[in-house]
Each structure stands twice: as structure tokens, then as C-alpha cells.
Amino acid sequence: MKHPNIKTSLPGPKAAALIHTDRDHVSPSYTRGYPLVAEKAKGVWINDPDGNTFLDFTSGIAVCATGHCHPHVVNAIKKQAGRLLHMSGTDFYYTPQIALAKKLASLVPGDGNNKVYFGNSGAESVEAAFKLARWYTKRELNIAFFGSFHGRTMGALSLTASKIIQKKHYNPLIPGITHIPYAYCYRCPYNLSYPDCGIECVRWVEDTLFRTTVPPEEVAAIFVEPIQGEGGYIVPPPEFHTELHKAAEKYGILYVADEVQSGMGRTGKMFAMEHFGVVPDIIALAKGIASGMPLGAMVAKSDIMVWEAGSHASTFGGNPVSCSAALATIELLESELMENARINGEYLIAGLRELQKSIECMGDVRGKGLMIGVELVKDRVTKERAGDWRNEVIQKAFAKGLLLLGCGENTIRFCPALTVTKEEIDACLSIFEETLLDLGK
Ligand SMILES: Cc1ncc(COP(=O)(O)O)c(C=O)c1O
């Protein structure tokens, strides 16, 4: 079984020198959890400049869906780069953008009658959805969720309710957004238990919110992550989206699914919303869509994407090289990787649940496909959050060559490339177990 290979103290001398220069010249707003300098990578393996090899279960924040530098994607990029680098789909036409729009329109849930707007990032996709929802409905209010992350631009940030540091000193943000509790069954905001709860988190919207403070006829859209990502990899119960979608439909409120993190095969289906059987009106995509090339896409039903020429656009959005990378990525997802995410996701979650039997601090193990979270707690009964232990585990795993990321206050996320093999999962599980045993909790 291949394992990480750590030959130096971390960071090694070359990585340390680079980090020193970075500190002098790169924005201090970035949150680097540990000192990894990535020099080259293949699949789920990353080499740093000092010759250390790491096992990557972050895939660059759930982006490198096809693994680092998949040859099919790299070839598509090379081919397109030699043909046409840029022409701006905002003002001109070119093949890869048209081909990708056609593909995405048919891929998302629904009848295939969709149109696509292209941007460069997740935030831009959400921003575009936000603007389209206003443009189409001519309504001013919106609903989003506590724990949600939708991006850092002012519109997307206004919808976000993840960490206070992301909002501090940026007010005033866009008004008219009401944040409501997500369906977080492990910590039910209403202190109820599924399934006896009657999906109170949706009932409350209809029975309280819409009757007291938020007139539903004035709400443009509900922005919701099918599975909450940055908030802690939280999987809502099966009825949550169907019930919420029904409530939205009743009042002509658009249902906007932010699939930036959960989309593109990661959960074992092309879009996480397919697990819930809901057809959203608008879907925001980015991250895994182009295996690491910058690209965002906002897909909406054709009868909703009716804004007029000039009402929204982006110079670089839908760049030909990024679109070609996306087309190659989708080919791989459809031919084998989505299925691999489903099968090996089950394998990974089963392995983690096995560890949970004997490791007390693993309070909750949840996820779909290769979008898996492990919530660490100080006590399984009180569920006291163990954010400090979580951070320690991530540091210790890094020292052993396993790259992990946190999400929420006290959750560790496992979001490897969709190419990950059982052997690579075994390597991850054995290091993770060793790390938790070192922690001694
Ligand atoms: C669900 C979701 N939406 C939007 C974003 C923002 O994406 P980006 O960082 O590409 O702007 C993220 C990023 O983590 C995300 O997870």
C-alpha cells in the first residue's frame, strides 16, 4: 500500500523559505491551517519542494474532482490552449462555451430546458443567481441558512452565515436577507428528533416566519446548499428539500441550489439535489466542474433566465480553456468517477464508522459519496464541540503526511478526488486512526 513519505521536519527548508516570502507579499487574509507547499501532484498524491509526499484528502477544497493533473483533463487543456486562450463569451461566440452550456443544460435535474451563465468562481455563480432571482421576480427579500457559505463577494457574502470573521467590518451588506436554521439533525435547532420532528425546520418557515416577519409574496428566492459544506458537511433528512421546495413553490419563490461544493459527482450523483428528488429553479456550480481550472456556472430554467442583453456578464467567465477542462471532467465523471465516488464513498464512511465504535470523540460520521464529515465532541452525551481537538487532529495528520481540512466548528471533512482507490482510503483510515489514538480522546 502506498503511504505518505515525510523525510524532513515540516515545513522542510525549501517550503519554509517559500512561506517566508509568501508572508511578506501575499494577502494575510488567507487561512492556511498548516504549512503545505504544493509543488507537483498526481491523483491524490502531492509532492512538496523538499521531496515529501502527502496523501491529499482535501483535493484543493473539493475542487480536483478527477484527481490532480488527470491526463485526460491536462490534454484537453493543452489542446485548447494551443487553439484559443480567450475571446470573451460576453461579446463573442466560441465552441467550448457553447458545447459546455449544452452539456450542463441537459445534465442538471429537470427537463433539459435550461440556460447557462458563466463566471469564474463559486461566488460569481451565486452572485449571478442572486441577481437573476431579483431580475426575474422583481422581489427584494431572500432567505438563506445559518451555517451556509455562498462566497465572499458582497452579494454572496450577504447570503453567507458561516463564520463571523467572514463578515466583520464589511457591513452594511445587502439588506432583505433572513437567515434561518438548517436541518442539522445531530444538533436539531428545535431540540427534536427525526423522524418524529415532522420536519419542524420547514414547518417553522411556513407557520412562523411567513406569518410574522417575512411576507412570502415578497421573497425572491431561497438559497440552500443541498448538503451544507463549509458549515460542517451536514446532510439534511430526505424530506427537507421536498417540503421546503413545496413551500417555496406555493408562493412563487425560486429554489436556488448552491451545488458549488456538493455538485459534479462528488456525492455519487451528478448533483446532490438528485438524492432529494427536487428540481431547483437555479443551480450554482463551480469547484469540481473543471478539475481545478477557474470556472463557475449558473444554470437556470430557460423561462427564468430571461434577463436582457447587458444585464449581467463577465470578461473571463466561460474561458475556452476552462470550458474544455470542464467537458473533459464531465466525460470522466460520467464514464466512471461518479460511480467510484458512490462506491468508495460507502467504503470510506463504513471505515470511519468502524473507527467510531471505539473512538469516543467521533460524535457523528455523516455524508454522501465522497463528501464526508466527522464531528468531534468532548462527550457523546452532551455533544460538547471539540473544535480544539479537531484542529489538533488536522495538524497531527499533516505531520504524518495526510492532508485534511476542517469545516463547521468541530468537523473534519473528507473530500478526496473522485479517483480515490480503496487502497488510498485504507492508507487514510490507518493514519486517521493513528492520529486519533495519539490524541488519546
Ligand atoms: C457551497 C459553496 N458556495 C460558494 C462557494 C464560493 O466559491 P468560491 O470560493 O469559488 O468563490 C463555496 C466555497 O467554498 C461553497 O462551498
Coordinates of C-alpha atoms and ligand atoms in Angstrom, one line a residue:
M1 CA 0.0 0.0 0.0
K2 CA 1.4 3.4 -1.0
H3 CA 1.9 5.7 2.0
P4 CA 2.8 9.3 2.5
N5 CA 6.6 9.8 2.8
I6 CA 7.8 12.6 5.1
K7 CA 11.5 13.0 5.0
T8 CA 12.1 16.4 6.6
S9 CA 10.6 18.3 9.5
L10 CA 7.6 20.3 8.3
P11 CA 7.9 22.7 6.7
G12 CA 11.2 21.5 5.1
P13 CA 13.8 24.1 4.3
K14 CA 12.7 24.9 0.8
A15 CA 9.0 25.1 1.8
A16 CA 9.9 27.3 4.8
A17 CA 11.8 29.8 2.5
L18 CA 8.7 30.0 0.2
I19 CA 6.4 30.5 3.1
H20 CA 8.7 33.3 4.4
T21 CA 8.4 35.1 1.1
D22 CA 4.6 34.5 1.0
R23 CA 4.3 36.1 4.4
D24 CA 6.0 39.2 3.0
H25 CA 3.9 39.5 -0.2
V26 CA 0.7 37.6 -0.1
S27 CA -2.5 38.8 1.5
P28 CA -2.7 37.9 5.2
S29 CA -6.4 37.2 4.8
Y30 CA -5.8 33.7 3.7
T31 CA -6.3 30.9 6.3
R32 CA -3.5 28.4 6.0
G33 CA -4.2 25.7 8.5
Y34 CA -0.8 24.1 8.1
P35 CA 2.4 24.8 6.1
L36 CA 1.9 22.7 3.0
V37 CA 3.6 24.0 -0.1
A38 CA 2.4 22.0 -3.1
E39 CA 4.9 21.7 -5.9
K40 CA 3.5 18.9 -8.1
A41 CA 0.7 16.4 -7.8
K42 CA -0.9 13.4 -9.4
G43 CA -4.1 11.7 -8.4
V44 CA -4.4 12.1 -4.6
W45 CA -0.6 12.5 -4.1
I46 CA 1.1 15.8 -3.6
N47 CA 4.9 16.5 -3.5
D48 CA 6.4 19.5 -1.8
P49 CA 9.7 21.1 -2.8
D50 CA 11.6 19.2 -0.1
G51 CA 10.7 15.8 -1.6
N52 CA 7.9 14.9 0.9
T53 CA 4.9 13.1 -0.4
F54 CA 1.4 13.8 1.1
L55 CA -1.9 11.9 0.7
D56 CA -4.5 14.5 -0.2
F57 CA -8.0 14.1 1.2
T58 CA -8.8 17.8 0.5
S59 CA -8.5 17.9 -3.3
G60 CA -7.8 21.6 -3.1
I61 CA -11.1 22.3 -1.2
A62 CA -13.2 19.8 -3.1
V63 CA -12.0 21.0 -6.5
C64 CA -9.8 18.4 -8.1
A65 CA -12.6 16.0 -8.8
T66 CA -10.7 14.0 -11.3
G67 CA -7.5 13.9 -9.1
H68 CA -4.6 16.2 -9.6
C69 CA -3.5 16.6 -13.2
H70 CA -5.6 13.8 -14.7
P71 CA -4.1 13.2 -18.2
H72 CA -7.4 13.4 -20.0
V73 CA -8.1 16.9 -18.5
V74 CA -4.5 18.0 -19.0
N75 CA -4.6 17.0 -22.6
A76 CA -7.9 18.9 -23.1
I77 CA -6.3 22.0 -21.5
K78 CA -3.1 21.7 -23.7
K79 CA -5.1 21.2 -26.9
Q80 CA -7.4 24.2 -26.2
A81 CA -4.6 26.4 -25.0
G82 CA -2.9 26.0 -28.4
R83 CA -6.1 26.9 -30.2
L84 CA -7.8 29.7 -28.4
L85 CA -7.0 31.1 -25.0
H86 CA -9.6 33.9 -24.7
M87 CA -12.1 35.8 -26.7
S88 CA -14.7 36.7 -24.1
G89 CA -18.0 34.8 -24.3
T90 CA -19.7 38.0 -23.2
D91 CA -19.1 39.7 -26.6
F92 CA -18.3 36.8 -28.9
Y93 CA -19.0 33.1 -29.6
Y94 CA -16.7 30.1 -29.4
T95 CA -17.1 26.4 -29.4
P96 CA -16.2 25.2 -25.9
Q97 CA -18.5 27.6 -24.1
I98 CA -21.5 26.6 -26.4
A99 CA -20.7 22.9 -26.0
L100 CA -20.4 23.1 -22.2
A101 CA -23.6 25.1 -21.9
K102 CA -25.5 22.5 -24.0
K103 CA -24.0 19.7 -21.8
L104 CA -24.8 21.4 -18.5
A105 CA -28.3 22.3 -19.6
S106 CA -29.0 18.6 -20.2
L107 CA -27.2 17.4 -17.1
V108 CA -28.9 19.2 -14.3
P109 CA -32.2 17.8 -12.9
G110 CA -35.3 18.7 -14.9
D111 CA -36.5 18.6 -18.5
G112 CA -33.2 19.9 -20.0
N113 CA -34.8 23.2 -21.0
N114 CA -32.2 25.3 -19.3
K115 CA -29.7 28.1 -20.0
V116 CA -26.2 28.7 -18.5
Y117 CA -24.4 31.8 -17.4
F118 CA -20.7 31.5 -17.0
G119 CA -18.4 33.1 -14.3
N120 CA -15.1 32.3 -12.8
S121 CA -15.9 31.0 -9.3
G122 CA -18.5 29.8 -6.8
A123 CA -19.1 33.3 -5.5
E124 CA -19.7 34.6 -9.0
S125 CA -22.2 31.8 -9.7
V126 CA -24.1 32.6 -6.5
E127 CA -23.9 36.3 -7.3
A128 CA -25.4 35.7 -10.7
A129 CA -28.2 33.6 -9.2
F130 CA -28.9 36.3 -6.7
K131 CA -29.2 38.9 -9.5
L132 CA -31.2 36.7 -11.8
A133 CA -33.7 35.9 -8.9
R134 CA -34.2 39.6 -8.3
W135 CA -34.4 40.4 -12.0
Y136 CA -36.9 37.7 -12.7
T137 CA -39.2 38.0 -9.7
K138 CA -38.8 41.8 -9.1
R139 CA -38.9 40.9 -5.4
E140 CA -36.5 42.3 -2.8
L141 CA -36.3 39.7 0.0
N142 CA -34.4 36.4 0.2
I143 CA -33.9 33.5 2.6
A144 CA -30.7 31.7 3.4
F145 CA -29.4 29.5 6.2
F146 CA -27.3 29.7 9.2
G147 CA -24.1 27.8 8.6
S148 CA -24.3 28.4 4.9
F149 CA -21.3 29.5 2.8
H150 CA -22.0 31.0 -0.6
G151 CA -18.8 33.1 -1.2
R152 CA -17.0 36.3 -0.4
T153 CA -18.3 38.9 -2.9
M154 CA -20.7 41.3 -1.3
G155 CA -23.9 39.6 -2.6
A156 CA -22.7 36.1 -1.9
L157 CA -21.3 37.2 1.5
S158 CA -24.7 38.7 2.4
L159 CA -26.2 35.3 1.9
T160 CA -23.4 33.6 3.8
A161 CA -23.8 32.8 7.6
S162 CA -20.8 30.7 8.3
K163 CA -18.2 32.5 10.4
I164 CA -18.3 36.0 11.9
I165 CA -14.7 36.7 10.7
Q166 CA -16.1 36.5 7.1
K167 CA -18.5 39.4 7.8
K168 CA -16.7 41.5 10.4
H169 CA -16.1 45.1 9.2
Y170 CA -18.0 44.5 5.9
N171 CA -21.3 45.9 6.9
P172 CA -23.7 47.2 5.6
L173 CA -24.3 44.2 3.4
I174 CA -27.3 43.6 1.1
P175 CA -30.5 44.1 3.0
G176 CA -33.6 41.9 2.9
I177 CA -31.9 38.5 3.7
T178 CA -33.3 36.4 6.5
H179 CA -31.2 33.5 7.8
I180 CA -33.0 30.5 9.2
P181 CA -31.8 27.3 10.9
Y182 CA -30.7 24.4 8.6
A183 CA -31.9 20.8 9.1
Y184 CA -29.0 19.8 11.3
C185 CA -30.4 16.7 12.9
Y186 CA -27.4 15.9 15.0
R187 CA -27.9 19.3 16.7
C188 CA -31.6 19.9 15.9
P189 CA -32.2 23.7 16.3
Y190 CA -35.7 22.8 17.7
N191 CA -34.4 20.1 20.1
L192 CA -36.5 17.4 18.3
S193 CA -35.6 14.1 16.8
Y194 CA -36.0 12.9 13.2
P195 CA -38.4 11.4 12.1
D196 CA -40.8 12.4 14.9
C197 CA -40.0 16.1 14.4
G198 CA -42.4 16.4 11.4
I199 CA -39.6 18.4 9.7
E200 CA -40.2 21.2 12.1
C201 CA -37.4 23.3 10.4
V202 CA -39.7 23.6 7.3
R203 CA -43.0 23.9 9.3
W204 CA -41.4 26.8 11.2
V205 CA -40.8 28.7 7.9
E206 CA -44.5 28.4 7.0
D207 CA -46.1 28.7 10.4
T208 CA -43.9 31.3 12.0
L209 CA -41.6 33.1 9.5
F210 CA -44.1 33.6 6.8
R211 CA -46.8 34.7 9.3
T212 CA -44.8 37.1 11.4
T213 CA -41.9 38.8 9.7
V214 CA -41.3 37.8 6.1
P215 CA -44.2 38.2 3.7
P216 CA -43.7 35.2 1.3
E217 CA -45.0 37.1 -1.7
E218 CA -42.0 39.4 -1.4
V219 CA -39.4 36.7 -1.3
A220 CA -37.4 36.3 -4.5
A221 CA -35.5 33.1 -3.6
I222 CA -34.5 30.5 -1.0
F223 CA -30.7 29.9 -1.3
V224 CA -29.8 26.5 0.0
E225 CA -26.9 24.0 -0.1
P226 CA -28.3 20.5 -0.7
I227 CA -25.8 19.3 1.8
Q228 CA -24.2 22.1 3.8
G229 CA -20.5 22.3 3.1
E230 CA -18.4 24.8 5.0
G231 CA -21.0 24.7 7.7
G232 CA -20.0 21.1 8.6
Y233 CA -20.9 18.6 5.9
I234 CA -24.4 18.4 7.2
V235 CA -26.8 16.1 5.4
P236 CA -30.5 17.1 5.9
P237 CA -33.2 14.4 6.2
P238 CA -34.7 13.1 3.0
E239 CA -37.9 15.2 3.3
F240 CA -36.2 18.5 4.0
H241 CA -35.8 19.8 0.4
T242 CA -39.0 18.3 -0.9
E243 CA -41.0 20.0 1.9
L244 CA -39.1 23.3 1.6
H245 CA -39.4 23.3 -2.2
K246 CA -43.2 22.8 -1.9
A247 CA -43.4 25.8 0.5
A248 CA -41.4 27.9 -2.0
E249 CA -43.5 26.9 -5.0
K250 CA -46.7 27.8 -3.2
Y251 CA -45.6 31.5 -3.1
G252 CA -43.6 31.7 -6.4
I253 CA -40.3 31.7 -4.5
L254 CA -37.4 30.5 -6.6
Y255 CA -35.4 27.5 -5.2
V256 CA -31.7 28.1 -5.7
A257 CA -29.4 25.2 -5.0
D258 CA -25.9 26.1 -4.3
E259 CA -24.1 23.0 -5.6
V260 CA -20.7 24.6 -5.7
Q261 CA -19.3 22.1 -3.3
S262 CA -21.7 19.2 -3.5
G263 CA -22.1 19.1 -7.3
M264 CA -20.2 17.5 -10.1
G265 CA -20.4 13.9 -9.0
R266 CA -19.0 14.3 -5.5
T267 CA -21.9 12.7 -3.7
G268 CA -22.2 9.8 -6.1
K269 CA -24.8 11.5 -8.2
M270 CA -24.0 14.4 -10.6
F271 CA -25.8 16.8 -8.3
A272 CA -26.6 16.3 -4.6
M273 CA -30.1 17.6 -5.1
E274 CA -30.8 14.4 -7.0
H275 CA -30.6 12.5 -3.7
F276 CA -33.7 14.5 -2.6
G277 CA -35.7 14.4 -5.8
V278 CA -36.1 18.2 -6.1
V279 CA -35.7 20.1 -9.4
P280 CA -34.3 23.5 -8.4
D281 CA -35.1 26.6 -10.4
I282 CA -31.5 27.7 -10.4
I283 CA -28.2 25.8 -9.7
A284 CA -24.9 27.4 -8.8
L285 CA -21.8 25.4 -9.8
A286 CA -18.0 25.8 -9.6
K287 CA -15.2 24.0 -7.7
G288 CA -15.2 20.4 -9.2
I289 CA -16.6 21.5 -12.5
A290 CA -13.3 21.9 -14.3
S291 CA -10.9 19.9 -12.2
G292 CA -9.0 23.0 -10.9
M293 CA -9.3 25.4 -13.8
P294 CA -11.3 28.5 -12.7
L295 CA -14.9 28.3 -13.8
G296 CA -18.3 29.0 -12.4
A297 CA -21.7 28.2 -13.9
M298 CA -25.2 29.3 -13.0
V299 CA -27.8 27.1 -14.6
A300 CA -31.4 28.2 -14.7
K301 CA -34.7 27.1 -16.3
S302 CA -35.0 28.8 -19.7
D303 CA -38.2 30.6 -18.7
I304 CA -36.4 32.1 -15.7
M305 CA -33.2 33.1 -17.4
V306 CA -34.9 35.8 -19.5
W307 CA -32.7 38.8 -18.5
E308 CA -31.9 41.1 -21.3
A309 CA -28.5 41.7 -23.1
G310 CA -26.2 43.8 -20.9
S311 CA -27.9 42.9 -17.6
H312 CA -25.1 40.7 -16.4
A313 CA -21.8 39.4 -17.9
S314 CA -18.1 38.7 -17.1
T315 CA -15.0 39.2 -19.3
F316 CA -13.3 35.9 -18.4
G317 CA -16.4 33.9 -17.5
G318 CA -16.6 30.7 -19.6
N319 CA -13.0 30.9 -20.6
P320 CA -12.4 28.4 -23.5
V321 CA -9.6 26.5 -21.7
S322 CA -11.7 26.2 -18.5
C323 CA -14.7 25.1 -20.6
S324 CA -12.6 22.4 -22.3
A325 CA -11.3 21.2 -18.9
A326 CA -15.0 21.0 -17.7
L327 CA -16.1 19.0 -20.8
A328 CA -13.2 16.5 -20.2
T329 CA -14.0 16.4 -16.5
I330 CA -17.7 15.6 -17.2
E331 CA -16.7 12.8 -19.6
L332 CA -14.7 11.2 -16.7
L333 CA -17.4 11.8 -14.2
E334 CA -20.0 10.1 -16.4
S335 CA -17.9 7.2 -17.5
E336 CA -16.6 6.1 -14.1
L337 CA -15.8 8.7 -11.4
M338 CA -19.3 9.4 -10.2
E339 CA -19.8 5.7 -9.6
N340 CA -16.4 5.5 -7.9
A341 CA -17.5 8.3 -5.6
R342 CA -20.6 6.4 -4.7
I343 CA -18.9 3.0 -4.1
N344 CA -15.7 4.3 -2.5
G345 CA -17.6 6.9 -0.5
E346 CA -19.6 4.0 1.1
Y347 CA -16.3 2.3 1.8
L348 CA -14.8 5.4 3.4
I349 CA -17.8 6.1 5.5
A350 CA -18.0 2.4 6.6
G351 CA -14.3 2.6 7.6
L352 CA -14.9 5.8 9.6
R353 CA -18.0 4.3 11.3
E354 CA -15.9 1.3 12.3
L355 CA -13.4 3.6 14.0
Q356 CA -16.3 5.5 15.6
K357 CA -17.2 2.3 17.5
S358 CA -14.1 2.6 19.7
I359 CA -13.0 6.2 19.4
E360 CA -15.2 8.2 21.8
C361 CA -14.6 11.7 20.4
M362 CA -16.0 10.8 17.0
G363 CA -19.5 12.1 17.8
D364 CA -21.1 11.9 14.3
V365 CA -20.0 10.4 11.0
R366 CA -22.1 11.6 8.0
G367 CA -22.1 12.2 4.4
K368 CA -22.9 11.1 0.9
G369 CA -20.4 9.7 -1.6
L370 CA -17.1 11.4 -1.1
M371 CA -18.5 14.3 0.9
I372 CA -18.0 13.0 4.4
G373 CA -17.7 14.8 7.7
V374 CA -16.6 13.6 11.1
E375 CA -17.8 15.8 14.0
L376 CA -15.5 15.6 17.1
V377 CA -17.1 16.0 20.5
K378 CA -15.8 16.1 24.1
D379 CA -18.7 14.0 25.3
R380 CA -21.1 11.9 23.2
V381 CA -24.0 12.7 25.5
T382 CA -23.6 16.5 25.9
K383 CA -22.1 16.7 22.3
E384 CA -19.8 19.5 23.5
R385 CA -18.0 20.7 20.4
A386 CA -14.3 19.7 20.3
G387 CA -13.0 22.4 18.0
D388 CA -9.6 22.4 19.6
W389 CA -9.2 18.6 19.3
R390 CA -10.3 18.8 15.7
N391 CA -7.6 21.4 14.9
E392 CA -5.0 19.2 16.7
V393 CA -6.0 16.2 14.7
I394 CA -5.6 18.1 11.4
Q395 CA -2.1 19.3 12.5
K396 CA -1.1 15.8 13.6
A397 CA -2.4 14.2 10.4
F398 CA -0.4 16.7 8.4
A399 CA 2.8 15.8 10.3
K400 CA 2.1 12.2 9.2
G401 CA 1.5 13.2 5.6
L402 CA -2.3 13.1 5.5
L403 CA -4.0 16.3 4.3
L404 CA -7.3 17.0 5.8
L405 CA -9.5 20.1 6.2
G406 CA -11.9 21.3 8.8
C407 CA -15.5 22.6 8.3
G408 CA -18.0 23.9 10.8
E409 CA -16.7 24.5 14.3
N410 CA -15.6 20.9 15.1
T411 CA -15.9 18.8 12.0
I412 CA -13.2 17.2 9.8
R413 CA -14.1 16.8 6.2
F414 CA -13.0 14.1 3.8
C415 CA -13.3 15.2 0.2
P416 CA -10.7 13.3 -1.8
A417 CA -10.6 13.2 -5.6
L418 CA -13.3 11.0 -7.1
T419 CA -10.5 8.8 -8.4
V420 CA -9.6 7.7 -4.9
T421 CA -9.0 3.9 -4.6
K422 CA -9.8 1.5 -1.7
E423 CA -6.0 1.2 -1.0
E424 CA -5.7 5.0 -0.7
I425 CA -8.7 5.1 1.6
D426 CA -7.1 2.4 3.7
A427 CA -4.0 4.5 4.0
C428 CA -6.1 7.5 5.0
L429 CA -8.0 5.5 7.6
S430 CA -4.9 4.0 9.2
I431 CA -3.3 7.4 9.5
F432 CA -6.5 9.0 10.8
E433 CA -6.9 6.2 13.4
E434 CA -3.3 6.6 14.5
T435 CA -3.8 10.3 14.8
L436 CA -6.9 10.0 16.9
L437 CA -5.2 7.4 19.1
D438 CA -2.2 9.8 19.6
L439 CA -4.8 12.4 20.6
G440 CA -5.9 10.0 23.3
K441 CA -9.5 11.0 23.5
Ligands
LIG1 C1 -21.4 25.9 -1.3 C2 -20.4 27.0 -1.7 N1 -20.8 28.1 -2.4 C3 -20.0 29.0 -2.8 C4 -18.6 28.9 -2.5 C5 -17.7 30.0 -3.0 O1 -16.9 29.5 -4.0 P1 -15.6 30.3 -4.4 O2 -14.6 30.2 -3.3 O3 -15.1 29.6 -5.7 O4 -16.0 31.7 -4.7 C6 -18.1 27.8 -1.8 C7 -16.7 27.7 -1.4 O5 -16.3 27.0 -0.6 C8 -19.0 26.8 -1.4 O6 -18.6 25.8 -0.7

